[in-house]
Short mmCIF file of C-alpha atoms in Angstrom, two decimals:
data_model
loop_
_atom_site.label_atom_id
_atom_site.label_comp_id
_atom_site.label_asym_id
_atom_site.label_seq_id
_atom_site.Cartn_x
_atom_site.Cartn_y
_atom_site.Cartn_z
CA MET A 230 148.80 77.77 39.43
CA ASN A 231 150.42 80.53 41.46
CA VAL A 232 148.25 81.21 44.51
CA LEU A 233 148.76 84.04 46.99
CA LEU A 234 146.88 83.94 50.30
CA ILE A 235 146.74 87.35 52.02
CA GLU A 236 146.04 87.44 55.77
CA ARG A 237 145.67 90.72 57.65
CA GLY A 238 146.37 89.15 61.05
CA GLU A 239 149.61 88.03 62.61
CA TYR A 240 148.72 84.49 61.52
CA PRO A 241 145.65 82.80 59.99
CA GLY A 242 142.96 82.58 62.66
CA SER A 243 144.19 85.49 64.76
CA LYS A 244 141.38 87.67 63.39
CA ASN A 245 138.80 84.96 62.67
CA VAL A 246 135.81 84.26 64.89
CA MET A 247 132.88 81.88 64.72
CA GLY A 248 130.76 80.04 67.25
CA GLY A 249 133.01 77.08 66.84
CA VAL A 250 131.32 74.24 64.89
CA LEU A 251 133.03 72.74 61.84
CA TYR A 252 131.11 70.33 59.60
CA ARG A 253 132.95 67.22 58.49
CA LYS A 254 131.51 66.61 55.00
CA MET A 255 132.52 69.92 53.45
CA MET A 256 136.03 69.87 54.91
CA GLU A 257 136.51 66.24 53.89
CA ASP A 258 135.76 67.21 50.28
CA VAL A 259 138.87 69.40 50.47
CA ILE A 260 141.12 67.29 52.74
CA PRO A 261 140.11 63.61 53.05
CA GLU A 262 140.21 62.26 56.62
CA PHE A 263 141.37 65.63 57.92
CA TRP A 264 140.19 64.70 61.44
CA LYS A 265 143.18 62.40 61.82
CA GLU A 266 145.59 65.33 61.95
CA ALA A 267 143.66 68.61 62.31
CA PRO A 268 143.66 70.42 65.70
CA LEU A 269 140.01 69.72 66.50
CA GLU A 270 138.38 70.01 69.92
CA ARG A 271 135.57 67.44 70.29
CA PRO A 272 133.36 65.46 67.88
CA ILE A 273 129.76 66.45 68.63
CA VAL A 274 127.51 63.58 69.75
CA GLU A 275 124.65 65.69 71.09
CA GLN A 276 122.82 68.78 69.91
CA ARG A 277 120.38 70.47 72.29
CA PHE A 278 117.98 73.37 71.84
CA MET A 279 116.82 75.38 74.85
CA MET A 280 113.67 77.54 74.68
CA MET A 281 114.42 79.76 77.65
CA ASP A 282 112.32 81.88 79.97
CA LYS A 283 113.77 83.84 82.88
CA GLU A 284 113.93 80.88 85.26
CA SER A 285 113.12 77.87 83.11
CA ALA A 286 113.81 76.15 79.82
CA VAL A 287 112.09 73.64 77.59
CA THR A 288 114.87 71.55 76.08
CA VAL A 289 114.82 69.25 73.05
CA GLY A 290 117.73 67.53 71.39
CA TYR A 291 119.35 64.50 69.84
CA LYS A 292 122.25 62.40 71.05
CA GLY A 293 123.66 59.71 68.80
CA MET A 294 126.71 57.54 69.34
CA GLU A 295 127.13 57.22 65.56
CA TRP A 296 128.30 60.83 65.58
CA GLY A 297 131.12 59.85 67.92
CA GLN A 298 132.62 57.43 65.41
CA GLU A 299 134.51 58.02 62.18
CA PRO A 300 133.80 59.76 59.90
CA TYR A 301 131.87 61.86 62.49
CA ASN A 302 129.30 64.59 61.78
CA ASN A 303 130.82 67.81 63.10
CA PHE A 304 133.38 69.10 65.58
CA THR A 305 133.99 72.04 67.85
CA VAL A 306 137.08 74.00 66.87
CA LEU A 307 139.03 77.04 68.00
CA ARG A 308 139.79 79.10 64.92
CA ALA A 309 143.15 80.39 66.15
CA LYS A 310 144.44 76.79 66.16
CA PHE A 311 142.51 75.34 63.26
CA ASP A 312 143.11 78.11 60.72
CA GLN A 313 146.87 77.98 61.17
CA TRP A 314 146.79 74.28 60.37
CA PHE A 315 144.42 74.75 57.43
CA ALA A 316 146.51 77.55 55.89
CA GLY A 317 149.56 75.35 56.37
CA LYS A 318 147.93 72.67 54.21
CA ALA A 319 147.52 75.25 51.44
CA VAL A 320 151.17 76.21 51.78
CA GLU A 321 152.14 72.53 51.50
CA GLN A 322 150.33 72.46 48.16
CA GLY A 323 152.29 75.47 46.90
CA ALA A 324 150.31 78.52 48.02
CA LEU A 325 152.27 81.55 49.25
CA LEU A 326 150.97 82.88 52.57
CA VAL A 327 151.60 86.53 53.41
CA ASN A 328 150.59 87.62 56.93
CA GLU A 329 150.08 91.07 58.49
CA THR A 330 148.99 92.54 55.18
CA VAL A 331 145.80 94.54 54.62
CA VAL A 332 144.16 94.73 51.21
CA LEU A 333 143.06 98.34 50.77
CA GLU A 334 141.27 98.06 47.44
CA CYS A 335 140.94 96.09 44.24
CA ILE A 336 142.89 97.29 41.22
CA VAL A 337 140.46 97.70 38.33
CA GLU A 338 141.49 98.25 34.70
CA ASN A 339 139.02 98.51 31.84
CA GLY A 340 136.20 97.14 33.99
CA LYS A 341 138.17 94.09 35.15
CA VAL A 342 139.71 93.37 38.54
CA VAL A 343 143.39 92.71 37.85
CA GLY A 344 144.84 92.67 41.35
CA VAL A 345 144.84 94.26 44.80
CA ARG A 346 146.50 97.23 46.49
CA THR A 347 147.90 96.46 49.93
CA ASP A 348 149.26 98.55 52.81
CA ARG A 349 152.84 97.41 52.16
CA PRO A 350 155.39 99.56 50.32
CA ASP A 351 155.15 98.79 46.61
CA GLY A 352 152.20 96.63 47.64
CA ASP A 353 150.33 96.36 44.32
CA LEU A 354 149.81 92.72 43.43
CA TYR A 355 148.41 91.52 40.11
CA ALA A 356 146.47 88.35 39.36
CA ASP A 357 144.13 86.78 36.82
CA VAL A 358 141.49 86.30 39.51
CA VAL A 359 140.96 87.84 42.95
CA VAL A 360 138.81 85.89 45.45
CA LEU A 361 137.29 88.13 48.11
CA ALA A 362 136.89 86.51 51.54
CA ASP A 363 137.02 89.62 53.70
CA GLY A 364 134.03 88.96 55.92
CA VAL A 365 130.45 90.11 56.39
CA ASN A 366 131.11 93.79 55.89
CA SER A 367 133.12 93.24 52.72
CA LEU A 368 134.53 96.68 51.95
CA LEU A 369 136.18 95.33 48.81
CA ALA A 370 132.94 93.96 47.34
CA LYS A 371 131.18 97.18 48.35
CA SER A 372 133.83 99.28 46.60
CA LEU A 373 133.16 97.31 43.41
CA GLY A 374 129.47 98.10 43.66
CA PHE A 375 128.51 94.50 44.41
CA HIS A 376 126.42 95.53 47.42
CA LYS A 377 125.26 98.61 49.29
CA GLU A 378 125.72 99.34 52.99
CA PHE A 379 123.92 96.58 54.88
CA ARG A 380 120.98 97.61 57.06
CA PRO A 381 120.96 96.89 60.84
CA ASP A 382 118.30 94.21 60.28
CA GLU A 383 120.60 92.38 57.84
CA VAL A 384 123.53 91.96 60.24
CA ALA A 385 123.88 90.43 63.70
CA LEU A 386 126.59 91.07 66.27
CA ALA A 387 127.77 88.12 68.33
CA THR A 388 129.96 88.31 71.42
CA MET A 389 131.51 85.27 73.05
CA GLU A 390 133.92 84.14 75.73
CA ILE A 391 136.23 81.17 75.85
CA ILE A 392 135.97 79.84 79.41
CA LYS A 393 138.71 77.60 80.84
CA LEU A 394 137.35 74.54 82.66
CA ASP A 395 138.82 71.19 83.64
CA LYS A 396 138.34 68.49 80.98
CA LYS A 397 136.82 66.00 83.42
CA THR A 398 134.48 68.64 84.83
CA ILE A 399 133.18 69.38 81.33
CA GLU A 400 132.50 65.70 80.69
CA ASP A 401 130.72 65.26 84.01
CA ARG A 402 128.54 68.35 83.62
CA PHE A 403 127.49 67.58 80.08
CA ASN A 404 127.18 63.79 80.57
CA LEU A 405 129.93 63.03 78.08
CA GLU A 406 132.60 60.41 77.71
CA GLU A 407 136.14 61.24 76.62
CA ASN A 408 136.38 62.70 73.12
CA GLN A 409 132.67 63.54 72.99
CA GLY A 410 131.10 66.99 72.71
CA THR A 411 127.79 68.79 73.07
CA THR A 412 126.33 71.90 71.49
CA ILE A 413 123.46 73.82 73.08
CA GLU A 414 121.61 76.50 71.12
CA LEU A 415 119.75 79.06 73.26
CA PHE A 416 116.54 80.83 72.25
CA GLY A 417 114.16 83.28 73.90
CA ASP A 418 115.35 84.84 77.14
CA ALA A 419 119.00 84.30 76.14
CA THR A 420 118.55 87.38 73.94
CA LYS A 421 115.90 89.00 76.16
CA GLY A 422 113.30 88.25 73.49
CA ILE A 423 115.24 89.98 70.68
CA LEU A 424 115.65 88.01 67.46
CA GLY A 425 118.89 86.06 67.88
CA THR A 426 120.41 83.05 69.60
CA GLY A 427 122.94 82.10 72.22
CA PHE A 428 125.18 79.07 72.24
CA LEU A 429 127.24 76.93 74.60
CA TYR A 430 129.76 74.53 73.04
CA THR A 431 132.17 72.10 74.67
CA ASN A 432 135.84 72.14 73.71
CA LYS A 433 138.59 69.90 75.15
CA ASP A 434 139.25 71.98 78.26
CA THR A 435 137.27 75.13 77.54
CA LEU A 436 133.69 76.17 76.81
CA SER A 437 132.59 78.56 74.07
CA LEU A 438 129.71 80.70 75.34
CA GLY A 439 128.21 83.40 73.19
CA VAL A 440 125.13 85.30 72.14
CA GLY A 441 124.22 87.17 68.99
CA SER A 442 121.26 89.27 67.90
CA LEU A 443 120.32 91.58 65.08
CA LEU A 444 121.86 95.03 65.27
CA SER A 445 118.40 96.49 64.73
CA GLY A 446 117.18 94.74 67.90
CA LEU A 447 120.14 95.89 69.97
CA ILE A 448 119.60 99.46 68.78
CA LYS A 449 115.83 99.39 69.35
CA HIS A 450 116.12 98.00 72.88
CA LYS A 451 119.29 100.00 73.69
CA ILE A 452 121.18 96.90 74.82
CA LYS A 453 124.96 96.69 74.61
CA PRO A 454 126.30 93.37 73.26
CA TYR A 455 128.53 92.69 76.27
CA GLU A 456 125.56 93.27 78.58
CA LEU A 457 123.67 90.55 76.76
CA LEU A 458 126.60 88.16 77.18
CA GLU A 459 126.79 88.89 80.92
CA TYR A 460 123.05 88.28 81.17
CA VAL A 461 123.44 84.83 79.58
CA LYS A 462 126.41 83.97 81.82
CA ASN A 463 124.29 84.66 84.89
CA HIS A 464 121.12 82.97 83.65
CA PRO A 465 120.06 80.19 86.07
CA MET A 466 119.89 77.69 83.18
CA ILE A 467 123.49 78.43 82.11
CA ARG A 468 125.29 79.46 85.29
CA PRO A 469 125.79 75.88 86.63
CA TYR A 470 127.50 74.79 83.40
CA ILE A 471 130.20 77.46 83.62
CA ALA A 472 130.59 77.64 87.42
CA GLY A 473 134.25 77.78 88.44
CA GLY A 474 135.37 78.53 84.90
CA GLU A 475 137.91 81.22 84.06
CA PRO A 476 137.35 83.50 81.05
CA VAL A 477 140.52 83.41 78.95
CA GLU A 478 139.43 85.11 75.73
CA TYR A 479 136.75 87.58 74.64
CA LEU A 480 135.66 87.78 71.00
CA ALA A 481 133.14 89.64 68.85
CA HIS A 482 132.00 88.98 65.32
CA MET A 483 129.55 90.36 62.76
CA ILE A 484 127.28 87.75 61.19
CA PRO A 485 125.36 88.12 57.91
CA GLU A 486 121.66 87.52 58.66
CA GLY A 487 119.95 89.02 55.62
CA GLY A 488 119.90 85.69 53.82
CA TYR A 489 119.18 85.09 50.16
CA LYS A 490 117.72 88.54 49.49
CA SER A 491 120.84 90.25 50.86
CA MET A 492 123.33 88.29 48.80
CA PRO A 493 125.60 90.58 46.78
CA LYS A 494 126.83 89.99 43.27
CA VAL A 495 129.26 87.07 43.66
CA ALA A 496 131.08 87.00 40.29
CA GLY A 497 132.53 89.71 38.09
CA ASN A 498 135.32 90.23 35.62
CA GLY A 499 138.38 88.82 37.36
CA VAL A 500 136.76 88.56 40.79
CA LEU A 501 134.73 86.16 42.97
CA VAL A 502 133.11 86.63 46.41
CA VAL A 503 132.89 83.78 48.95
CA GLY A 504 131.84 82.98 52.52
CA ASP A 505 130.55 85.71 54.82
CA ALA A 506 131.42 88.31 52.19
CA ALA A 507 128.76 86.65 50.00
CA GLN A 508 126.31 86.64 52.96
CA LEU A 509 126.39 82.83 53.06
CA VAL A 510 124.85 82.02 56.45
CA ASN A 511 121.82 79.83 57.10
CA ALA A 512 120.48 81.73 60.11
CA ILE A 513 117.79 79.18 60.96
CA HIS A 514 120.17 76.22 61.28
CA ARG A 515 123.10 78.34 62.52
CA GLU A 516 125.30 77.15 59.65
CA GLY A 517 128.04 79.26 58.15
CA SER A 518 131.40 77.48 58.05
CA ASN A 519 130.08 74.69 55.82
CA LEU A 520 128.57 77.16 53.36
CA ALA A 521 131.81 79.14 53.31
CA MET A 522 133.92 76.03 52.65
CA LYS A 523 131.66 74.91 49.80
CA SER A 524 131.74 78.37 48.26
CA GLY A 525 135.54 78.25 48.35
CA GLN A 526 135.53 74.91 46.54
CA PHE A 527 133.14 76.17 43.86
CA ALA A 528 135.22 79.32 43.42
CA ALA A 529 138.34 77.19 42.87
CA GLU A 530 136.51 75.12 40.25
CA ALA A 531 135.48 78.30 38.42
CA VAL A 532 139.06 79.60 38.46
CA LEU A 533 140.33 76.28 37.03
CA LEU A 534 137.73 76.49 34.26
CA ALA A 535 138.73 80.09 33.52
CA LYS A 536 142.40 79.08 33.30
CA GLU A 537 141.55 76.22 30.98
CA ARG A 538 139.69 78.63 28.69
CA ASP A 539 142.17 81.46 29.27
CA ASP A 540 139.12 83.62 29.90
CA TYR A 541 138.67 85.34 33.25
CA SER A 542 135.56 87.29 32.29
CA GLU A 543 132.36 87.36 34.31
CA ALA A 544 130.75 85.09 31.73
CA THR A 545 133.16 82.27 32.58
CA LEU A 546 133.54 82.97 36.29
CA ASN A 547 129.75 82.95 36.61
CA HIS A 548 130.17 79.16 36.61
CA TYR A 549 130.79 79.74 40.32
CA LYS A 550 127.37 81.30 40.87
CA THR A 551 125.67 78.53 38.90
CA ARG A 552 127.34 75.83 40.98
CA LEU A 553 126.72 77.71 44.23
CA MET A 554 123.01 78.29 43.68
CA SER A 555 122.29 74.77 42.41
CA SER A 556 124.00 73.19 45.44
CA PHE A 557 122.63 72.78 48.97
CA VAL A 558 124.08 76.23 49.70
CA GLY A 559 121.82 78.05 47.27
CA GLN A 560 118.87 75.78 47.91
CA ASP A 561 118.99 76.37 51.68
CA MET A 562 119.44 80.11 51.20
CA LYS A 563 116.32 80.14 49.00
CA LYS A 564 114.35 77.91 51.38
CA TYR A 565 114.78 80.31 54.30
CA LYS A 566 114.85 83.54 52.29
CA ASP A 567 112.01 85.14 54.28
CA SER A 568 112.64 83.63 57.70
CA THR A 569 114.86 86.28 59.36
CA HIS A 570 112.67 89.13 58.15
CA HIS A 571 109.53 87.31 59.32
CA PHE A 572 110.74 86.61 62.86
CA ASP A 573 112.14 90.13 63.15
CA LYS A 574 108.81 91.60 62.05
CA PHE A 575 106.84 89.53 64.56
CA PRO A 576 108.80 89.54 67.86
CA GLN A 577 106.06 87.65 69.72
CA TYR A 578 107.65 84.36 68.68
CA PHE A 579 110.53 85.09 71.07
CA ASP A 580 109.13 87.40 73.73
CA LYS A 581 105.66 85.85 74.09
CA TYR A 582 105.38 82.32 72.71
CA ILE A 583 108.57 80.86 74.20
CA PRO A 584 107.57 82.02 77.73
CA MET A 585 104.10 80.61 76.99
CA VAL A 586 105.58 77.20 76.17
CA ASN A 587 107.62 77.25 79.40
CA LYS A 588 104.57 78.15 81.47
CA ALA A 589 102.52 75.38 79.86
CA ALA A 590 105.27 72.81 80.51
CA SER A 591 105.50 73.90 84.15
CA GLN A 592 101.75 73.55 84.63
CA MET A 593 101.58 70.20 82.86
CA PHE A 594 104.44 68.60 84.79
CA THR A 595 103.60 70.01 88.22
CA VAL A 596 101.83 67.35 90.29
CA ASP A 597 99.29 69.20 92.42
CA GLY A 598 96.24 66.96 92.52
CA SER A 599 94.67 68.43 89.39
CA SER A 600 93.80 66.06 86.54
CA LYS A 601 95.61 66.32 83.24
CA TRP A 602 92.28 67.32 81.64
CA GLU A 603 92.03 70.26 84.04
CA LYS A 604 95.60 71.23 83.33
CA GLN A 605 95.08 71.15 79.56
CA LYS A 606 91.98 73.32 79.91
CA LYS A 607 93.88 75.82 82.08
CA ILE A 608 96.76 75.98 79.59
CA TRP A 609 94.28 76.65 76.80
CA ARG A 610 92.51 79.35 78.86
CA ASP A 611 95.84 81.01 79.59
CA VAL A 612 96.43 81.48 75.87
CA GLY A 613 93.83 84.22 76.10
CA THR A 614 90.74 85.31 74.24
CA ALA A 615 89.38 83.74 71.08
CA GLY A 616 91.14 86.49 69.14
CA GLU A 617 94.47 85.73 70.80
CA LYS A 618 94.02 82.01 70.10
CA PHE A 619 93.34 82.84 66.45
CA LYS A 620 96.47 85.01 66.34
CA LEU A 621 98.53 82.16 67.80
CA ALA A 622 97.23 79.75 65.16
CA ARG A 623 97.87 82.32 62.44
CA ASP A 624 101.43 82.94 63.62
CA ALA A 625 102.09 79.19 63.77
CA TYR A 626 100.91 78.88 60.18
CA ARG A 627 103.03 81.84 59.08
CA ALA A 628 106.11 80.35 60.75
CA TRP A 629 105.49 77.00 59.04
CA LYS A 630 105.07 78.75 55.72
CA VAL A 631 108.43 80.58 55.85
CA MET A 632 110.21 77.43 57.07
CA LYS A 633 108.70 74.76 54.83
#
């Protein structure tokens, strides 16, 4: 097959941003044992979750040495390095990579996408199938009528910094051995109680620190994204990790948060939509790269089937949607279809209950001569009136219901 890969940046990865976690299984399905040659940062052996208040955090996590051994579980990556390598593997297989080229629109003839129009002179390119991977705000899919303008509560904006720090210092601060990494997800005060998360990931000799929240929350609370990032950098739970580090790169990225109900049409006559452009992000588990990779694989399978049949109609290419929705991608999207909307509708989960958990932990673990029975009673009294206790139980049930 003749494959053309169009990249608007100077090189693959120059325009791409993500938190920085790559999952092994999905990439291995494309390139077996890729970790032996890919420019990866650190295999992750520990995942932590911080429920943060203004001066405290309740932390849970898992650390397993099995994740530090082949074939590993996941890795931190820097997209500018990794994507160049990944695109190079496609070129090795015969793909033609064209950089610094913007696709302006799809060329449609008789209801079928037959190619793309680019910003180059004589830049019309024709193909049997066009695969759209142009990000969360896919202007190309929108121009085809596959989706409307996304609402502010369907999209998050994440800002992040890459912070230079000595390799040994990173390992000491995060209790790591050589070639081991940690991810820390931040909830609650990291986003000032707005629905969203922060993150702190270890690379070889840098840290990736970022925070993202729904656009609707940023607008409602009149908070600028870079202000939120500065707030996280100076938070007493985070500041010691990055002390002495030097910011070397600043990035921003839109993230699809609408979930299953915001997914656009993903297959048409002569066209497929993958990755962020198809809204494929599991917001609850902070997974996106693995869903994007799997969607790319399923899209390729559909194109191969269409070539075999010499039929590039929506009826044949819809094999992609069938495979996508029957896989873990579609199943996870369905499982959490109401979660983002629920937690956005009821902000008390972030701005009330997380501080409540921190206060309870502080009271329980402070040794002041009071018995543990007395402490438990005080914690229960602090929840509030009978009505407030009922509301807490109701909210816990609602959260379980949208997550089960």
